[in-house]
Amino acid sequence: MNKTSREKFAALSFFLSPMILMVVLFYLVPLFMTIYISFTRMRNWNVEKYITEFVGVYNYQRLFYMFQHDPTFKAVILTTVVFVGITLIINVFGGLALALATFFISEKPASTFRLLWLLPRMSPIAVYSLVWYYFFHGSEIGTLNSILMKLGIISQPIPWGQIVPWGAWSIIIFVNGLVGVSFGMIVFTSALNQIPKELVIAARVDGASAWEISRKILIPLMKWHFLYVLTWQFLSLLTTYPHIFLLVQWDLVNRDYGTTLALYVFNTAFGRGEQDQGLAAAAAVILSIMGIIGGYVTLKVLQFEKMMKRPRGDF
Amino acid sequence: MKDVETRPRRYEWIVILAILLASLPLILGFSLLMLSSFSREMVTNLDLSSFHFTLENWINVFQGKLATTGGIRTNILKITFNTLVVALGVSGVVTFISALAGYSLSRIDFRGRKHMMVLLLILHAFPGVALIVGVYLLYRLTFPQNPDVIRLYSFFYVILARAALEIPMSVWLMKGFFDTIPWEFEWSGIIDGASRIKVWWKIMLPLIKPGILAVALFAFLAGWQDIIYVRTFLIDQTLATFIEANIEAEYSHMPLIAAAGTLYLLPTIIFFLTAQQILLQGYSGGIKG
Amino acid sequence: MVKIILKEITKKFGDFTALNNINLKIDDREFMALLGPSGSGKSTLLYTIAGIYRPTSGRIYFDDRDVTEVPPKDRNVGLVFQNWALYPHMKVFENIAFPLELRKVPRQEIEKKVREVAKMLHIENLLDRYPWQLSGGQQQRVAIARALVKEPDVLLLDEPLSNLDALLRLEVRAELKRLQKELGITAVYVTHDQAEALAMADRIAVIKEGKILQVGTPDEVYYRPKYRFVGGFLGNPPMNFVEAEVENGHLKVYESKIPVPAQYRELIEKLGIKEVLLGFRPHDAEVIKGIGEGLIGEVYSFEPLGREQIVTASIGGTFVKVFAPEGEHFTFGEKVTVKIREDRIVLFDKKTERALEFLEE
Ligand SMILES: Nc1ncnc2c1ncn2[C@@H]1O[C@H](COP(=O)(O)OP(=O)(O)OP(=O)(O)O)[C@@H](O)[C@H]1O
Ligand SMILES: [Mg+2]
């Protein structure tokens, strides 16, 4: 190495080593540890006892067996599929609708609404869950119940979250759907703001309605962003669990039909009662494989690499 | 769209009304919670006759009384402080690391740069739950023997582990901010004899102050709102675990929890009032190339 | 104070060749202008001299020292950017002092030098301000002061005047030229404004698509362009070109015939060339009403400019612009004769668009 490349190396180490250290410590090492655990009989975090007790692919076999025969686990898989599918649709189209709606109204109410819809993402998860805990509560203190009772639609309070499967599903989809909508909203809004105003003005002059402008001009120009929100949000929904964790913990929703695969992993590893980290790790590994494949496909589809400009200068 | 001639007012009101209607559960839920914190009983049943104004809940929260009858005492201030330590810690670590890494990814051409950026994107999308099992094992394996430092270590660990989760996205966000600074500033410094580190410290950091603020703010919120990591790693309680533990407890006086929840929501509200632009723009900037 | 020698410099960005085999010698204390259209590679060449870009091949010498591999900071160059790049978070004083601080110059010395250079540029009273509190012209002076304070061997300027309004530009232009001579510093000045290059430079290098087309004094470049492009790029309005055929000692342009200019007679004979481009500057010809000796055409338009007027004449469909005295009156479509000063005619080969006298180079 000559002098300049040595200097460059020194500078790079300075700038990058903290990040690399973090990535190694909290991503790569844990990933290997998770894979490792998935081949042991680890349970109840009894590390001393089980860390060397290898069981081969036993945990994976169990998962496969459960997938075929265990009704609880089947419920979890079904819940995951329904949850991801429906929430994804709500997120993408809800975000698009919000972005378009706020695009056509004046700036002040528009940014107020956008801010309001950021609330679910920005508020502490415990508070957010608390809000919905009361909203969907099964007794008459539940907001939804009391509204429906006042309107005379129901006479008895209904424990919504315990109605399986759709009651529980509706609640977790609703709660997480609200969080996800803001992502699409922000991305679409910034995309809309990049569209040359002249296009919209010209269409206005020609007498097009907001709906026509959206459908014929704005939405076609946002194809990339649409794909981006769709794929990214898919990955994110597949792996998210904090927002439904407390709803299940507090028994607001049914345990089996309120639990997605990600939450299942977490609860199996850290939940109340018997913990089974070996099994959790095996499920986590499968989830990771899906995540990595999904992430890679996403990057290819979105062609992120094209956007990565090279830095300038040769010093 | 303010500079385009607007449609008839009536038309705009319809849209506003529609969004308002869609936002109603959100508005209702949060308002009822805050309202309940000032009431003797919960008002979530929408029955305003059960609203009796009182400051008792707030006073009790600050005095650390958990139940009006039972007399279980919890030091809410201490808990709030714990939450703050975690949030500030995460914010500090994330801001520092991403300000460093974001600069080099934006400005220095080196082999593997692209791969590193792609890797960060994949890590950002990576299932967090798959990591936490391993992160916990690492925690157990590195747990100190000395009981005096155990609690300190748990703070230290939860901050680093939670910060790590924010790093991929924050580095991208920060890189985006560095990208907006004209190259001439960099070149000017280099020609005058500054090293890269000097350029970063003396020229670039002052120029991207708004970006630093945005990243710090998002990381703060991430640390502040977290429940999963603090309940898994932290020995002390935070507002999140406090609320989690007391919801179903027989002895809890629910309006008191509502007050604690409202207190917990305070930074979010403050940011909403003071940093709207950062919040609205931050999320899109970070993830796009 | 150094002499700069660029030897066969090529710079590629990926597959794109931004600089193509550049050879250039810039003398000590010389004011060299790099002139060319947008995207021609002027800035790239300047930054290569500064060391920001490393040439893909070729060498750079400062006097006898090979600086090709020397990092920017060890080249002792001062650079003024198009957008000036003043650090907005530093006051003017700190901006100017920054290069000295980086060199660990003692505090008092910094103070002294900053004041000196500020005085020279008439900005002593602005030292406590922030850049955004200054006008464009003032900011520009600060940028020059910052480049000069470290007493560089070479001053590099990248379109430093293009962000100023037209009047101010004229003023600063004169001042900058004088400053350069007073300091006796080697200067390389990038511009796409031909008037600026003509007015300020000792020599001009005309660049197009990463190649140097011609290097010479303003007079040489202006009156003896090597390429049609150079003639067409310099001057306002630029040089006129009309196609001509060589026919036994005459140039046939559309329906008119003029004798081959004396300075070209031998050359044309020797080259045996048949088709040429005839170039001449708008003030090297006159417009005579009616049909006479010269290029015959008709008035297409005329634009009074105060002291004189520009007449656009169509010669068989090719437009040429010629200056005419203010008093004369023309009408649209009127027949005129364009009479060219013979010694100022430049002939180009039609195919290669090179001036005939340089055709064999
Ligand atoms: N870092 C780079 N990577 C790729 N291409 C570049 C880079 N820098 C410059 N170029 C290309 O090289 C060519 C010359 O650029 P340069 O900036 O030198 O032009 P210029 O003559 O200074 O033009 P202008 O008058 O517009 O400043 C342009 O086509 C430009 O797109
Ligand atoms: Mg340029």
CSV table of N, CA and C in Angstrom, one decimal, chain A residues 155-228:
chain,number,residue,atom,x,y,z
A,155,SER,N,-77.2,-5.5,22.2
A,155,SER,CA,-77.8,-5.2,23.6
A,155,SER,C,-76.7,-5.7,24.6
A,156,GLN,N,-75.9,-6.6,24.3
A,156,GLN,CA,-74.9,-7.0,25.2
A,156,GLN,C,-73.5,-6.7,24.7
A,157,PRO,N,-72.6,-6.3,25.6
A,157,PRO,CA,-71.2,-6.1,25.1
A,157,PRO,C,-70.6,-7.4,24.5
A,158,ILE,N,-69.9,-7.2,23.5
A,158,ILE,CA,-69.3,-8.4,22.8
A,158,ILE,C,-67.8,-8.4,22.9
A,159,PRO,N,-67.2,-9.5,23.3
A,159,PRO,CA,-65.8,-9.6,23.4
A,159,PRO,C,-65.2,-9.8,22.0
A,160,TRP,N,-65.0,-8.7,21.3
A,160,TRP,CA,-64.7,-8.8,19.9
A,160,TRP,C,-63.5,-9.6,19.6
A,161,GLY,N,-62.5,-9.4,20.4
A,161,GLY,CA,-61.2,-10.1,20.1
A,161,GLY,C,-61.2,-11.6,20.3
A,162,GLN,N,-62.3,-12.0,21.0
A,162,GLN,CA,-62.3,-13.5,21.3
A,162,GLN,C,-63.2,-14.2,20.2
A,163,ILE,N,-63.8,-13.5,19.3
A,163,ILE,CA,-64.6,-14.1,18.3
A,163,ILE,C,-63.5,-14.6,17.3
A,164,VAL,N,-63.5,-16.0,17.1
A,164,VAL,CA,-62.4,-16.5,16.2
A,164,VAL,C,-63.1,-17.0,14.9
A,165,PRO,N,-62.4,-16.9,13.8
A,165,PRO,CA,-61.2,-16.1,13.7
A,165,PRO,C,-61.3,-14.7,13.4
A,166,TRP,N,-62.5,-14.3,12.8
A,166,TRP,CA,-62.5,-13.0,12.2
A,166,TRP,C,-62.5,-11.8,13.2
A,167,GLY,N,-63.0,-12.0,14.3
A,167,GLY,CA,-63.0,-10.9,15.3
A,167,GLY,C,-61.5,-10.6,15.7
A,168,ALA,N,-60.8,-11.6,16.0
A,168,ALA,CA,-59.4,-11.4,16.4
A,168,ALA,C,-58.6,-10.8,15.2
A,169,TRP,N,-58.8,-11.4,14.1
A,169,TRP,CA,-58.1,-11.0,12.9
A,169,TRP,C,-58.4,-9.5,12.6
A,170,SER,N,-59.7,-9.1,12.6
A,170,SER,CA,-60.0,-7.8,12.3
A,170,SER,C,-59.3,-6.8,13.2
A,171,ILE,N,-59.2,-7.1,14.5
A,171,ILE,CA,-58.5,-6.2,15.4
A,171,ILE,C,-57.1,-6.1,15.1
A,172,ILE,N,-56.3,-7.2,14.9
A,172,ILE,CA,-54.9,-7.0,14.7
A,172,ILE,C,-54.7,-6.4,13.3
A,173,ILE,N,-55.5,-6.7,12.4
A,173,ILE,CA,-55.3,-6.0,11.1
A,173,ILE,C,-55.6,-4.5,11.2
A,174,PHE,N,-56.6,-4.2,11.9
A,174,PHE,CA,-56.9,-2.8,12.1
A,174,PHE,C,-55.8,-2.0,12.8
A,175,VAL,N,-55.4,-2.6,13.9
A,175,VAL,CA,-54.4,-1.9,14.8
A,175,VAL,C,-53.0,-1.8,14.0
A,176,ASN,N,-52.6,-2.8,13.3
A,176,ASN,CA,-51.4,-2.7,12.6
A,176,ASN,C,-51.5,-2.0,11.3
A,177,GLY,N,-52.7,-2.1,10.7
A,177,GLY,CA,-53.0,-1.4,9.5
A,177,GLY,C,-52.8,0.1,9.6
A,178,LEU,N,-53.3,0.7,10.7
A,178,LEU,CA,-53.1,2.1,11.0
A,178,LEU,C,-51.7,2.5,11.1
A,179,VAL,N,-50.8,1.6,11.6
A,179,VAL,CA,-49.4,2.0,11.7
A,179,VAL,C,-48.8,2.0,10.3
A,180,GLY,N,-49.2,1.0,9.5
A,180,GLY,CA,-48.5,0.9,8.2
A,180,GLY,C,-49.0,1.9,7.2
A,181,VAL,N,-50.2,2.5,7.3
A,181,VAL,CA,-50.7,3.4,6.3
A,181,VAL,C,-49.7,4.6,6.2
A,182,SER,N,-49.2,5.0,7.3
A,182,SER,CA,-48.4,6.3,7.2
A,182,SER,C,-47.1,6.1,6.3
A,183,PHE,N,-46.6,4.9,6.2
A,183,PHE,CA,-45.4,4.7,5.4
A,183,PHE,C,-45.8,5.0,3.9
A,184,GLY,N,-46.9,4.3,3.5
A,184,GLY,CA,-47.3,4.6,2.1
A,184,GLY,C,-47.7,6.0,1.9
A,185,MET,N,-48.3,6.6,2.8
A,185,MET,CA,-48.7,8.0,2.7
A,185,MET,C,-47.5,8.9,2.5
A,186,ILE,N,-46.5,8.7,3.3
A,186,ILE,CA,-45.3,9.6,3.2
A,186,ILE,C,-44.6,9.4,1.9
A,187,VAL,N,-44.4,8.1,1.5
A,187,VAL,CA,-43.7,7.9,0.2
A,187,VAL,C,-44.5,8.4,-0.9
A,188,PHE,N,-45.8,8.2,-1.0
A,188,PHE,CA,-46.6,8.7,-2.1
A,188,PHE,C,-46.7,10.2,-2.1
A,189,THR,N,-46.7,10.8,-0.9
A,189,THR,CA,-46.8,12.2,-0.9
A,189,THR,C,-45.5,12.8,-1.4
A,190,SER,N,-44.4,12.3,-1.1
A,190,SER,CA,-43.1,12.9,-1.6
A,190,SER,C,-43.0,12.6,-3.1
A,191,ALA,N,-43.6,11.5,-3.5
A,191,ALA,CA,-43.6,11.2,-5.0
A,191,ALA,C,-44.5,12.2,-5.7
A,192,LEU,N,-45.6,12.5,-5.1
A,192,LEU,CA,-46.5,13.4,-5.7
A,192,LEU,C,-45.9,14.8,-5.8
A,193,ASN,N,-45.2,15.2,-4.8
A,193,ASN,CA,-44.5,16.5,-4.8
A,193,ASN,C,-43.4,16.6,-5.8
A,194,GLN,N,-42.9,15.5,-6.3
A,194,GLN,CA,-41.9,15.5,-7.3
A,194,GLN,C,-42.4,15.6,-8.7
A,195,ILE,N,-43.7,15.3,-8.8
A,195,ILE,CA,-44.3,15.4,-10.2
A,195,ILE,C,-44.4,16.8,-10.6
A,196,PRO,N,-44.0,17.2,-11.8
A,196,PRO,CA,-44.0,18.6,-12.2
A,196,PRO,C,-45.5,19.1,-12.1
A,197,LYS,N,-45.6,20.3,-11.4
A,197,LYS,CA,-46.9,20.9,-11.2
A,197,LYS,C,-47.6,21.2,-12.5
A,198,GLU,N,-46.8,21.5,-13.6
A,198,GLU,CA,-47.3,21.9,-14.8
A,198,GLU,C,-48.3,20.8,-15.4
A,199,LEU,N,-47.9,19.6,-15.1
A,199,LEU,CA,-48.8,18.5,-15.6
A,199,LEU,C,-50.2,18.6,-15.1
A,200,VAL,N,-50.2,18.8,-13.7
A,200,VAL,CA,-51.5,18.9,-13.1
A,200,VAL,C,-52.3,20.2,-13.5
A,201,ILE,N,-51.5,21.3,-13.6
A,201,ILE,CA,-52.2,22.5,-13.9
A,201,ILE,C,-52.8,22.4,-15.4
A,202,ALA,N,-52.0,21.8,-16.3
A,202,ALA,CA,-52.5,21.7,-17.6
A,202,ALA,C,-53.7,20.9,-17.7
A,203,ALA,N,-53.8,19.8,-16.9
A,203,ALA,CA,-55.0,18.9,-16.9
A,203,ALA,C,-56.1,19.7,-16.3
A,204,ARG,N,-55.9,20.5,-15.2
A,204,ARG,CA,-56.9,21.3,-14.6
A,204,ARG,C,-57.5,22.2,-15.6
A,205,VAL,N,-56.6,22.9,-16.4
A,205,VAL,CA,-57.1,23.8,-17.4
A,205,VAL,C,-58.0,23.1,-18.4
A,206,ASP,N,-57.6,21.9,-18.7
A,206,ASP,CA,-58.4,21.1,-19.6
A,206,ASP,C,-59.7,20.6,-19.0
A,207,GLY,N,-59.9,20.9,-17.7
A,207,GLY,CA,-61.2,20.5,-17.1
A,207,GLY,C,-61.2,19.2,-16.5
A,208,ALA,N,-60.1,18.5,-16.2
A,208,ALA,CA,-60.1,17.2,-15.6
A,208,ALA,C,-60.5,17.3,-14.2
A,209,SER,N,-61.2,16.3,-13.7
A,209,SER,CA,-61.5,16.3,-12.3
A,209,SER,C,-60.3,15.7,-11.5
A,210,ALA,N,-60.4,15.8,-10.2
A,210,ALA,CA,-59.3,15.3,-9.3
A,210,ALA,C,-59.1,13.8,-9.6
A,211,TRP,N,-60.3,13.1,-9.7
A,211,TRP,CA,-60.2,11.7,-9.9
A,211,TRP,C,-59.5,11.3,-11.2
A,212,GLU,N,-59.9,12.1,-12.2
A,212,GLU,CA,-59.3,11.8,-13.5
A,212,GLU,C,-57.8,12.1,-13.5
A,213,ILE,N,-57.4,13.2,-12.8
A,213,ILE,CA,-56.0,13.6,-12.8
A,213,ILE,C,-55.3,12.5,-12.0
A,214,SER,N,-55.8,12.0,-10.9
A,214,SER,CA,-55.2,10.9,-10.2
A,214,SER,C,-55.0,9.7,-11.0
A,215,ARG,N,-56.0,9.3,-11.7
A,215,ARG,CA,-56.0,8.0,-12.4
A,215,ARG,C,-55.1,8.0,-13.7
A,216,LYS,N,-55.2,9.2,-14.4
A,216,LYS,CA,-54.6,9.2,-15.7
A,216,LYS,C,-53.2,9.8,-15.6
A,217,ILE,N,-52.9,10.6,-14.6
A,217,ILE,CA,-51.6,11.3,-14.6
A,217,ILE,C,-50.8,10.8,-13.4
A,218,LEU,N,-51.3,11.0,-12.2
A,218,LEU,CA,-50.5,10.9,-11.0
A,218,LEU,C,-50.2,9.4,-10.7
A,219,ILE,N,-51.1,8.5,-10.7
A,219,ILE,CA,-50.9,7.2,-10.3
A,219,ILE,C,-49.9,6.5,-11.3
A,220,PRO,N,-50.1,6.7,-12.6
A,220,PRO,CA,-49.1,6.1,-13.6
A,220,PRO,C,-47.7,6.5,-13.3
A,221,LEU,N,-47.5,7.8,-12.8
A,221,LEU,CA,-46.2,8.3,-12.6
A,221,LEU,C,-45.6,7.7,-11.3
A,222,MET,N,-46.4,7.1,-10.5
A,222,MET,CA,-45.9,6.6,-9.2
A,222,MET,C,-45.7,5.1,-9.2
A,223,LYS,N,-45.5,4.5,-10.3
A,223,LYS,CA,-45.4,3.0,-10.4
A,223,LYS,C,-44.3,2.5,-9.5
A,224,TRP,N,-43.2,3.2,-9.7
A,224,TRP,CA,-42.0,2.7,-8.9
A,224,TRP,C,-42.3,2.8,-7.4
A,225,HIS,N,-42.9,3.9,-7.0
A,225,HIS,CA,-43.2,4.0,-5.6
A,225,HIS,C,-44.2,3.0,-5.1
A,226,PHE,N,-45.1,2.7,-6.0
A,226,PHE,CA,-46.2,1.8,-5.6
A,226,PHE,C,-45.5,0.4,-5.3
A,227,LEU,N,-44.6,0.0,-6.2
A,227,LEU,CA,-43.9,-1.2,-6.1
A,227,LEU,C,-43.1,-1.2,-4.8
A,228,TYR,N,-42.5,-0.1,-4.6
A,228,TYR,CA,-41.6,0.1,-3.4
A,228,TYR,C,-42.4,-0.1,-2.1
